[in-house]
Coordinates of C-alpha atoms and ligand atoms in Angstrom, one line a residue:
X110 CA 147.7 117.6 169.3
X111 CA 149.0 121.1 168.9
X112 CA 146.2 123.7 169.4
X113 CA 148.0 125.9 166.9
X114 CA 146.7 123.7 164.1
X115 CA 143.3 125.2 164.8
X116 CA 142.8 128.8 163.7
X117 CA 142.6 131.5 166.3
X118 CA 139.0 132.5 165.3
X119 CA 137.9 128.9 165.9
X120 CA 139.8 128.6 169.2
X121 CA 137.9 131.7 170.4
X122 CA 134.6 130.0 170.1
X123 CA 133.0 127.3 172.4
X124 CA 130.5 124.5 171.7
X125 CA 126.9 125.5 172.2
X126 CA 126.0 125.4 175.9
X127 CA 122.5 124.0 175.2
X128 CA 124.0 121.1 173.2
X129 CA 126.4 120.4 176.1
X130 CA 123.5 120.5 178.6
X131 CA 121.5 118.1 176.4
X132 CA 124.6 115.8 176.1
X133 CA 125.0 115.7 179.9
X134 CA 121.4 114.9 180.4
X135 CA 121.5 112.1 177.8
X136 CA 124.7 110.7 179.4
X137 CA 123.0 110.6 182.9
X138 CA 120.0 108.9 181.3
X139 CA 122.3 106.3 179.7
X140 CA 123.6 105.6 183.2
X141 CA 120.1 104.7 184.2
X142 CA 119.1 108.0 186.0
X143 CA 115.5 109.3 185.6
X144 CA 116.0 112.5 183.7
X145 CA 113.4 115.2 182.8
X146 CA 115.0 116.9 179.8
X147 CA 113.8 120.5 179.5
X148 CA 116.7 121.6 177.5
X149 CA 115.7 121.0 173.9
X150 CA 115.0 124.0 171.6
X151 CA 113.0 122.3 168.9
X152 CA 109.3 121.4 168.4
X153 CA 108.4 117.9 169.7
X154 CA 105.8 117.5 166.8
X155 CA 106.4 115.6 163.6
X156 CA 106.6 117.6 160.4
X157 CA 103.1 117.8 159.0
X158 CA 102.1 115.1 156.6
X159 CA 101.5 117.4 153.6
X160 CA 105.0 118.8 153.9
X161 CA 106.5 115.3 154.1
X162 CA 104.4 114.3 151.1
X163 CA 105.9 117.2 149.1
X164 CA 109.4 116.0 149.9
X165 CA 108.5 112.5 148.7
X166 CA 107.0 113.8 145.5
X167 CA 110.1 115.9 144.9
X168 CA 112.2 112.8 145.1
X169 CA 109.9 110.9 142.8
X170 CA 110.0 113.7 140.3
X171 CA 113.8 113.6 140.3
X172 CA 114.3 116.9 142.1
X173 CA 117.5 115.4 143.6
X174 CA 120.1 117.5 141.9
X175 CA 121.8 120.8 142.4
X176 CA 119.5 123.8 142.4
X177 CA 120.2 127.4 141.8
X178 CA 122.5 128.6 144.6
X179 CA 119.9 131.1 145.9
X180 CA 117.2 128.3 146.0
X181 CA 114.6 127.1 143.5
X182 CA 112.4 129.6 141.9
X183 CA 109.4 127.8 143.5
X184 CA 110.9 128.2 147.0
X185 CA 111.9 131.8 146.5
X186 CA 108.5 132.6 145.2
X187 CA 106.9 131.0 148.3
X188 CA 109.2 133.1 150.5
X189 CA 108.4 136.3 148.7
X190 CA 104.7 135.5 148.9
X191 CA 105.0 134.7 152.6
X192 CA 106.9 138.0 153.4
X193 CA 104.3 140.0 151.6
X194 CA 101.2 138.1 152.9
X195 CA 102.4 137.9 156.6
X196 CA 104.8 140.8 157.0
X197 CA 103.7 143.3 154.4
X198 CA 107.3 143.2 153.0
X199 CA 107.9 143.2 149.3
X200 CA 111.1 141.5 148.0
X201 CA 112.2 140.6 144.5
X202 CA 113.5 137.2 143.7
X203 CA 117.1 138.5 143.5
X204 CA 116.7 139.9 147.1
X205 CA 116.0 136.5 148.6
X206 CA 118.3 133.5 149.2
X207 CA 117.6 130.2 150.8
X208 CA 120.2 128.8 153.2
X209 CA 120.9 125.6 155.1
X210 CA 119.0 126.8 158.2
X211 CA 118.7 130.3 159.7
X212 CA 121.8 129.5 161.6
X213 CA 124.0 129.3 158.6
X214 CA 122.3 132.5 157.2
X215 CA 123.3 134.5 160.3
X216 CA 126.8 133.1 160.3
X217 CA 127.3 133.8 156.6
X218 CA 125.9 137.3 157.0
X219 CA 128.6 138.1 159.5
X220 CA 131.2 136.5 157.3
X221 CA 130.4 138.7 154.3
X222 CA 130.3 142.0 156.3
X223 CA 132.7 141.9 159.3
X224 CA 136.2 143.3 159.1
X225 CA 138.5 142.3 162.0
X226 CA 137.3 144.1 165.2
X227 CA 134.0 145.3 163.7
X228 CA 131.4 145.3 166.5
X229 CA 128.0 143.6 166.6
X230 CA 125.5 144.8 169.2
X231 CA 123.9 141.7 170.8
X232 CA 121.1 142.5 173.3
X233 CA 121.3 140.0 176.2
X234 CA 119.7 137.6 176.9
X235 CA 120.6 136.3 173.5
X236 CA 120.5 133.0 171.5
X237 CA 123.7 131.2 172.5
X238 CA 125.2 131.1 169.0
X239 CA 125.3 134.9 168.2
X240 CA 128.4 135.9 170.1
X241 CA 130.4 132.9 168.9
X242 CA 129.3 133.4 165.3
X243 CA 130.6 137.0 165.5
X244 CA 133.9 135.8 167.0
X245 CA 134.2 133.2 164.3
X246 CA 134.0 136.0 161.7
X247 CA 136.7 138.0 163.5
X248 CA 134.1 140.5 164.8
X249 CA 133.6 141.7 168.4
X250 CA 130.2 141.0 170.1
X251 CA 129.1 144.0 172.2
X252 CA 126.8 142.5 174.7
X253 CA 124.1 144.9 176.1
X254 CA 122.4 143.6 179.2
X255 CA 118.6 144.1 178.9
X256 CA 117.2 143.5 182.4
X257 CA 113.9 142.0 183.2
X258 CA 112.7 145.4 184.5
X259 CA 112.8 146.5 180.8
X260 CA 111.1 143.3 179.7
X261 CA 114.5 142.0 178.5
X262 CA 114.5 144.5 175.6
X263 CA 117.1 147.0 174.5
X264 CA 116.1 150.6 175.1
X265 CA 116.9 153.4 172.7
X266 CA 119.3 154.9 175.3
X267 CA 121.1 151.6 175.6
X268 CA 121.4 151.3 171.8
X269 CA 122.7 154.9 171.5
X270 CA 125.3 154.3 174.1
X271 CA 126.5 151.0 172.6
X272 CA 127.0 152.4 169.0
X273 CA 130.6 153.3 168.1
X274 CA 132.2 154.1 164.8
X275 CA 133.1 150.3 164.6
X276 CA 129.5 149.2 165.0
X277 CA 128.5 147.1 162.0
X278 CA 125.3 145.3 163.1
X279 CA 122.4 145.5 165.6
X280 CA 120.9 142.1 166.1
X281 CA 117.2 141.9 166.9
X282 CA 115.5 138.6 167.8
X283 CA 111.8 138.9 168.4
X284 CA 110.2 136.8 170.0
X285 CA 113.5 136.2 171.7
X286 CA 115.2 133.0 172.6
X287 CA 115.4 132.6 175.7
X288 CA 113.0 135.2 177.1
X289 CA 110.1 135.1 174.7
X290 CA 110.1 139.0 174.8
X291 CA 108.7 140.6 171.6
X292 CA 109.1 144.2 170.5
X293 CA 106.2 146.4 169.7
X294 CA 105.9 148.7 166.7
X295 CA 106.4 151.7 169.0
X296 CA 109.5 150.2 170.5
X297 CA 110.8 149.6 167.0
X298 CA 110.1 153.2 166.0
X299 CA 112.1 154.5 169.0
X300 CA 115.0 152.2 168.1
X301 CA 114.8 153.4 164.5
X302 CA 115.1 157.0 165.6
X303 CA 118.4 156.1 167.1
X304 CA 119.5 154.2 164.0
X305 CA 118.7 157.2 161.9
X306 CA 121.6 159.0 163.4
X307 CA 124.0 156.1 162.7
X308 CA 123.7 155.2 159.0
X309 CA 126.7 152.8 159.1
X310 CA 124.8 150.4 161.3
X311 CA 123.1 147.4 159.6
X312 CA 120.2 145.5 161.3
X313 CA 119.6 141.8 161.3
X314 CA 116.2 140.6 162.4
X315 CA 116.1 137.0 163.4
X316 CA 112.4 136.2 163.0
X317 CA 112.6 132.5 163.5
X318 CA 110.0 132.4 166.3
X319 CA 107.6 134.9 164.7
X320 CA 104.7 132.5 164.6
X321 CA 105.1 131.1 168.1
X322 CA 103.4 133.8 170.1
X323 CA 100.6 133.6 172.6
X324 CA 98.4 136.7 172.1
X325 CA 96.9 135.7 168.8
X326 CA 98.4 138.7 167.1
X327 CA 100.9 138.8 164.3
X328 CA 104.5 139.6 165.4
X329 CA 105.3 143.2 164.5
X330 CA 108.4 143.6 162.3
X331 CA 111.0 146.3 162.5
X332 CA 110.5 147.2 158.8
X333 CA 106.8 147.7 159.3
X334 CA 107.6 150.4 161.9
X335 CA 110.6 151.8 160.0
X336 CA 110.4 151.0 156.3
X337 CA 113.2 153.5 155.7
X338 CA 115.6 150.9 157.2
X339 CA 115.0 148.4 154.4
X340 CA 118.2 149.1 152.6
X341 CA 120.3 148.2 155.6
X342 CA 118.2 145.4 157.1
X343 CA 118.6 141.7 156.6
X344 CA 115.5 139.7 157.4
X345 CA 116.4 136.2 158.6
X346 CA 113.8 133.5 159.0
X347 CA 113.3 129.8 158.3
X348 CA 110.9 126.9 158.6
X349 CA 112.5 125.0 161.5
X350 CA 110.4 126.2 164.4
X351 CA 107.1 127.2 162.7
X352 CA 106.6 123.9 160.8
X353 CA 108.5 121.5 163.1
X354 CA 111.2 121.2 160.4
X355 CA 114.4 121.5 162.4
X356 CA 116.0 118.6 160.6
X357 CA 115.3 119.8 157.1
X358 CA 117.7 122.7 157.4
X359 CA 116.0 125.5 155.5
X360 CA 116.4 129.1 156.4
X361 CA 116.3 132.2 154.3
X362 CA 117.3 135.8 154.1
X363 CA 115.7 138.8 152.4
X364 CA 117.5 142.0 152.1
X365 CA 119.2 144.5 149.8
X366 CA 120.6 143.2 146.6
X367 CA 124.3 143.7 147.4
X368 CA 124.2 141.8 150.7
X369 CA 122.2 139.0 149.2
X370 CA 124.5 138.8 146.2
X371 CA 127.5 138.6 148.5
X372 CA 125.8 135.8 150.5
X373 CA 125.2 134.0 147.2
X374 CA 128.9 134.3 146.3
X375 CA 130.1 133.1 149.7
X376 CA 127.7 130.2 149.9
X377 CA 128.4 129.2 146.3
X378 CA 132.0 128.7 147.2
X379 CA 131.3 127.0 150.5
X380 CA 128.1 125.0 151.3
X381 CA 126.5 125.3 147.8
X382 CA 122.7 125.3 147.6
X383 CA 120.6 123.9 150.4
X384 CA 119.0 120.4 150.0
X385 CA 116.8 120.2 147.0
X386 CA 114.3 117.9 148.6
X387 CA 114.0 120.1 151.7
X388 CA 113.5 123.1 149.5
X389 CA 110.4 121.5 148.0
X390 CA 109.2 120.6 151.5
X391 CA 109.7 124.2 152.6
X392 CA 107.8 125.6 149.6
X393 CA 104.9 123.4 150.5
X394 CA 105.1 124.5 154.1
X395 CA 105.0 128.2 153.2
X396 CA 102.3 127.8 150.5
X397 CA 100.2 125.2 152.0
X398 CA 97.6 124.7 154.8
X399 CA 98.6 126.7 157.9
X400 CA 96.4 124.9 160.4
X401 CA 99.4 123.1 161.9
X402 CA 100.8 126.5 162.9
X403 CA 97.6 127.6 164.8
X404 CA 97.1 124.2 166.4
X405 CA 100.7 123.8 167.6
X406 CA 100.8 127.4 169.0
X407 CA 97.6 126.6 170.9
X408 CA 99.3 123.6 172.5
X409 CA 102.5 125.7 173.3
X410 CA 100.2 128.2 175.0
X411 CA 98.6 125.6 177.2
X412 CA 102.0 124.4 178.2
X413 CA 103.3 127.9 178.8
X414 CA 100.4 128.7 181.0
X415 CA 100.7 125.4 183.0
X416 CA 104.4 125.6 183.5
X417 CA 104.4 129.3 184.2
X418 CA 101.8 128.9 187.0
X419 CA 103.7 126.1 188.6
X420 CA 107.1 127.9 188.4
X421 CA 105.6 131.1 189.8
X422 CA 104.2 129.1 192.8
X423 CA 107.7 128.0 193.8
X424 CA 109.1 130.4 196.5
X425 CA 112.4 131.8 195.3
X426 CA 111.6 131.4 191.5
X427 CA 109.7 133.8 189.3
X428 CA 109.1 134.1 185.6
X429 CA 107.7 136.8 183.4
X430 CA 105.1 135.5 180.9
X431 CA 106.9 135.1 177.6
X432 CA 105.1 136.7 174.6
X433 CA 106.3 133.9 172.3
X434 CA 108.9 131.2 171.5
X435 CA 108.9 128.1 173.6
X436 CA 110.9 128.8 176.7
X437 CA 110.5 130.1 180.2
X438 CA 113.4 132.2 181.3
X439 CA 113.2 131.7 185.1
X440 CA 114.6 134.2 187.6
X441 CA 116.4 132.2 190.3
X442 CA 117.9 135.1 192.3
X443 CA 115.9 133.9 195.3
X444 CA 117.9 130.7 195.4
X445 CA 121.3 132.3 195.3
X446 CA 123.0 132.1 198.7
X447 CA 121.0 129.0 199.8
X448 CA 122.6 125.7 200.7
X449 CA 121.8 122.2 199.3
X450 CA 121.1 119.3 201.6
X451 CA 124.7 118.1 200.8
X452 CA 126.0 121.4 202.2
X453 CA 127.0 123.1 198.9
X454 CA 126.2 126.8 198.6
X455 CA 124.5 128.0 195.4
X456 CA 126.6 131.0 194.2
X457 CA 125.3 131.4 190.7
X458 CA 122.7 130.1 188.2
X459 CA 125.2 127.4 187.0
X460 CA 125.2 125.9 190.6
X461 CA 121.3 125.9 190.6
X462 CA 121.3 124.1 187.3
X463 CA 123.8 121.5 188.5
X464 CA 121.8 121.0 191.7
X465 CA 118.6 120.5 189.8
X466 CA 120.3 117.9 187.5
X467 CA 122.1 116.0 190.3
X468 CA 119.4 116.1 193.0
X469 CA 116.2 115.6 191.0
X470 CA 117.3 114.8 187.4
X471 CA 115.9 118.0 185.8
X472 CA 118.0 119.3 182.9
X473 CA 117.7 123.0 182.1
X474 CA 120.3 125.6 180.8
X475 CA 122.0 128.2 183.0
X476 CA 121.4 131.9 182.3
X477 CA 125.2 132.4 181.9
X478 CA 124.8 130.8 178.5
X479 CA 122.4 133.5 177.4
X480 CA 124.4 136.4 178.9
X481 CA 122.1 137.4 181.8
X482 CA 122.1 135.9 185.3
X483 CA 120.8 134.6 187.6
X484 CA 118.3 132.7 185.4
X485 CA 117.8 129.4 183.9
X486 CA 116.0 128.4 180.7
X487 CA 113.3 125.8 180.6
X488 CA 111.9 124.5 177.3
X489 CA 108.2 124.0 177.0
X490 CA 108.6 122.1 173.7
X491 CA 107.6 118.9 175.5
X492 CA 104.4 117.3 176.8
X493 CA 102.3 118.8 179.7
X494 CA 102.9 115.6 181.6
X495 CA 106.7 115.9 181.3
X496 CA 106.5 119.7 182.2
X497 CA 104.4 118.9 185.3
X498 CA 106.8 116.2 186.4
X499 CA 109.7 118.6 185.8
X500 CA 108.1 121.5 187.7
X501 CA 107.1 119.1 190.6
X502 CA 110.7 117.9 190.8
X503 CA 112.0 121.5 190.8
X504 CA 109.6 122.4 193.6
X505 CA 110.9 119.5 195.6
X506 CA 114.5 120.4 195.1
X507 CA 113.9 124.0 196.0
X508 CA 112.0 123.1 199.1
X509 CA 115.0 121.0 200.3
X510 CA 117.3 124.1 200.2
X511 CA 118.3 125.8 203.4
Ligands
PLP812 N1 117.7 131.8 165.7 C1 117.3 131.5 167.0 C2 117.0 132.6 167.9 C3 117.2 130.1 167.4 O1 116.8 129.8 168.6 C4 117.6 129.1 166.5 C5 117.5 127.7 166.9 O2 117.6 127.3 168.0 C6 118.0 129.5 165.2 C7 118.0 130.8 164.8 C8 118.4 128.4 164.2 O3 117.4 128.0 163.3 P1 117.6 127.0 162.1 O4 117.2 125.7 162.6 O5 116.8 127.5 161.0 O6 119.1 127.0 161.8

């Protein structure tokens, strides 16, 4: 079939590398291989019972029709209350919109703002979807490599150097997927000082992992450090990770009225409102008992500590302790240049990942997917037993290298 049937902006983008890695692991498992899948980026817990009950009640009450495009009043009130209670941010109902997942919120925010060639600053390592979402909106991702020596965070000097007259957005994801790095209020203040000199730059904060952090503290927010940025900041969040609700597809955006209104217009002519039943569930999640959040985070922390200790004991691998999210971003520079028992040299992190999959059946994602090499990402959203098995297999595979 002629590729010209597909628009150039779609031909520019590629399928998600983490989905491809998961597909490859599943295919090998179907072939009968024993696979330890450490790819997945979603909680392995069930959605809490009180949230599922709210969805069932919504169905029984006939809440099965179109809702307001921006989301039900109940859900937007729950979002407003959450933002004030947890983040100290005050938003009116018409400054909030519910979307079908944070993913569609981010994509739509680029769609409503980017003119062809507009630049979006994406600090790397980044969530795999950001650059492709920018490309799909005719924009230009400007990748800024944030090395481990800087805790994988963009510095004010790097930000200043990356901004041009075409810069439209700075994207901040804290805690970050894949590194788990989280910005402090002081770091935000320093970035805000740079932004003060560039009033054309909008800021998107992807706060999807805000609750999954291991120091018991609340995740600082850019707008707490720099409230003056409110009129040019879009706050993006959702219920997927915090409440184990990835399948329910509810995200949300809070921001200045003109941007939220434009999102409303675009979405009203494309996806329409997000699922009415999921909206009722999300409202229950935000308003209800928060014990699931503390309990699940305590479990993630045990897993992080166990996996981190095992990985850091393997010669040639090292990992900085993530502040949050549920991944280890593992430095594998010490394996580059080594040779497998089959005589294949490991030139880059993609080779390491293929070796781990082929030799010991451990599926992880190569750092190239996240824009900073040589690393690989290991998900801790799985049981301690599976993590221990995976780490033991990785240790065995590494020991066999020459
Ligand atoms: N942002 C980041 C950094 C993510 O890792 C993910 C999911 O992997 C999302 C957003 C998407 O979240 P949602 O399920 O709400 O679309």
